[in-house]
Amino acid sequence: MGIGTKNRQNQTADLCKEHLRFTYASQGNLVEDFILETEGSGKSKDILKWGQFTDMARDHSAMIARLDEQFNRWLNGDV
């Protein structure tokens, strides 16, 4: 895997986490739980899981919309 790919994967993960933390700041603990469930922790941590919110066009607004939808479904227990 090239360095560009790894940078893009890290950027996607960082953008998703930053968006959640900013948009849902009043639900901080729940946001952190969602992040932990999404990417795991320790040796099982996998930032590639954030890729589920992207598409081939790398449309930022579509990625954020899918992330918000998934987070809200998770909050409501629909996941």
PDB file of C-alpha atoms in Angstrom:
ATOM      1  CA  MET A   1       0.000   0.000   0.000  1.00  0.00           C
ATOM      2  CA  GLY A   2       1.430   3.384  -0.988  1.00  0.00           C
ATOM      3  CA  ILE A   3       2.044   6.296   1.337  1.00  0.00           C
ATOM      4  CA  GLY A   4      -0.650   8.295  -0.465  1.00  0.00           C
ATOM      5  CA  THR A   5      -3.226   5.627   0.289  1.00  0.00           C
ATOM      6  CA  LYS A   6      -2.273   5.515   3.970  1.00  0.00           C
ATOM      7  CA  ASN A   7      -2.422   9.299   4.197  1.00  0.00           C
ATOM      8  CA  ARG A   8      -5.858   9.306   2.582  1.00  0.00           C
ATOM      9  CA  GLN A   9      -7.105   6.619   4.984  1.00  0.00           C
ATOM     10  CA  ASN A  10      -5.775   8.564   7.965  1.00  0.00           C
ATOM     11  CA  GLN A  11      -7.341  11.742   6.614  1.00  0.00           C
ATOM     12  CA  THR A  12     -10.728  10.037   6.204  1.00  0.00           C
ATOM     13  CA  ALA A  13     -10.595   8.700   9.767  1.00  0.00           C
ATOM     14  CA  ASP A  14      -9.552  12.074  11.150  1.00  0.00           C
ATOM     15  CA  LEU A  15     -12.256  13.948   9.216  1.00  0.00           C
ATOM     16  CA  CYS A  16     -14.971  11.570  10.410  1.00  0.00           C
ATOM     17  CA  LYS A  17     -13.892  11.736  14.041  1.00  0.00           C
ATOM     18  CA  GLU A  18     -13.479  15.509  13.951  1.00  0.00           C
ATOM     19  CA  HIS A  19     -16.946  15.928  12.433  1.00  0.00           C
ATOM     20  CA  LEU A  20     -18.565  13.717  15.067  1.00  0.00           C
ATOM     21  CA  ARG A  21     -16.780  15.424  17.943  1.00  0.00           C
ATOM     22  CA  PHE A  22     -17.719  18.892  16.692  1.00  0.00           C
ATOM     23  CA  THR A  23     -21.278  18.233  15.513  1.00  0.00           C
ATOM     24  CA  TYR A  24     -22.306  16.109  18.477  1.00  0.00           C
ATOM     25  CA  ALA A  25     -20.192  17.838  21.148  1.00  0.00           C
ATOM     26  CA  SER A  26     -23.033  17.645  23.669  1.00  0.00           C
ATOM     27  CA  GLN A  27     -22.981  13.851  23.328  1.00  0.00           C
ATOM     28  CA  GLY A  28     -19.227  13.512  23.829  1.00  0.00           C
ATOM     29  CA  ASN A  29     -19.219  10.168  25.632  1.00  0.00           C
ATOM     30  CA  LEU A  30     -21.557   8.621  23.072  1.00  0.00           C
ATOM     31  CA  VAL A  31     -19.407   9.944  20.236  1.00  0.00           C
ATOM     32  CA  GLU A  32     -16.313   8.371  21.792  1.00  0.00           C
ATOM     33  CA  ASP A  33     -18.193   5.071  22.236  1.00  0.00           C
ATOM     34  CA  PHE A  34     -19.230   5.151  18.570  1.00  0.00           C
ATOM     35  CA  ILE A  35     -15.652   5.878  17.490  1.00  0.00           C
ATOM     36  CA  LEU A  36     -14.375   3.026  19.633  1.00  0.00           C
ATOM     37  CA  GLU A  37     -16.987   0.623  18.228  1.00  0.00           C
ATOM     38  CA  THR A  38     -16.205   1.712  14.684  1.00  0.00           C
ATOM     39  CA  GLU A  39     -12.421   1.477  14.710  1.00  0.00           C
ATOM     40  CA  GLY A  40     -11.703  -0.683  17.742  1.00  0.00           C
ATOM     41  CA  SER A  41      -8.809  -0.206  20.108  1.00  0.00           C
ATOM     42  CA  GLY A  42      -5.395  -1.610  20.895  1.00  0.00           C
ATOM     43  CA  LYS A  43      -4.230  -4.300  18.500  1.00  0.00           C
ATOM     44  CA  SER A  44      -7.692  -4.547  16.937  1.00  0.00           C
ATOM     45  CA  LYS A  45      -7.776  -0.821  16.033  1.00  0.00           C
ATOM     46  CA  ASP A  46      -8.499  -0.450  12.320  1.00  0.00           C
ATOM     47  CA  ILE A  47      -8.886   3.015  10.839  1.00  0.00           C
ATOM     48  CA  LEU A  48      -9.872   1.408   7.533  1.00  0.00           C
ATOM     49  CA  LYS A  49     -13.365   0.951   8.970  1.00  0.00           C
ATOM     50  CA  TRP A  50     -13.984   4.660   8.351  1.00  0.00           C
ATOM     51  CA  GLY A  51     -13.773   3.856   4.646  1.00  0.00           C
ATOM     52  CA  GLN A  52     -17.326   2.522   4.794  1.00  0.00           C
ATOM     53  CA  PHE A  53     -18.531   6.141   4.663  1.00  0.00           C
ATOM     54  CA  THR A  54     -16.587   7.094   1.520  1.00  0.00           C
ATOM     55  CA  ASP A  55     -17.300   6.459  -2.128  1.00  0.00           C
ATOM     56  CA  MET A  56     -15.284   6.396  -5.334  1.00  0.00           C
ATOM     57  CA  ALA A  57     -15.946  10.096  -5.965  1.00  0.00           C
ATOM     58  CA  ARG A  58     -14.589  10.975  -2.497  1.00  0.00           C
ATOM     59  CA  ASP A  59     -17.488  13.369  -2.073  1.00  0.00           C
ATOM     60  CA  HIS A  60     -16.943  14.950   1.350  1.00  0.00           C
ATOM     61  CA  SER A  61     -20.582  16.009   1.870  1.00  0.00           C
ATOM     62  CA  ALA A  62     -21.874  12.543   0.944  1.00  0.00           C
ATOM     63  CA  MET A  63     -19.370  10.948   3.337  1.00  0.00           C
ATOM     64  CA  ILE A  64     -20.513  13.205   6.179  1.00  0.00           C
ATOM     65  CA  ALA A  65     -24.177  12.481   5.388  1.00  0.00           C
ATOM     66  CA  ARG A  66     -23.558   8.715   5.532  1.00  0.00           C
ATOM     67  CA  LEU A  67     -21.603   9.144   8.777  1.00  0.00           C
ATOM     68  CA  ASP A  68     -24.399  11.191  10.377  1.00  0.00           C
ATOM     69  CA  GLU A  69     -26.985   8.654   9.253  1.00  0.00           C
ATOM     70  CA  GLN A  70     -24.995   5.758  10.731  1.00  0.00           C
ATOM     71  CA  PHE A  71     -24.332   7.605  13.992  1.00  0.00           C
ATOM     72  CA  ASN A  72     -28.019   8.460  14.406  1.00  0.00           C
ATOM     73  CA  ARG A  73     -29.028   4.878  13.658  1.00  0.00           C
ATOM     74  CA  TRP A  74     -26.467   3.727  16.244  1.00  0.00           C
ATOM     75  CA  LEU A  75     -27.877   6.204  18.800  1.00  0.00           C
ATOM     76  CA  ASN A  76     -31.386   4.883  18.215  1.00  0.00           C
ATOM     77  CA  GLY A  77     -30.280   1.264  18.478  1.00  0.00           C
ATOM     78  CA  ASP A  78     -31.092   0.553  14.823  1.00  0.00           C
ATOM     79  CA  VAL A  79     -27.650  -0.846  14.009  1.00  0.00           C
TER      80      VAL A  79
END
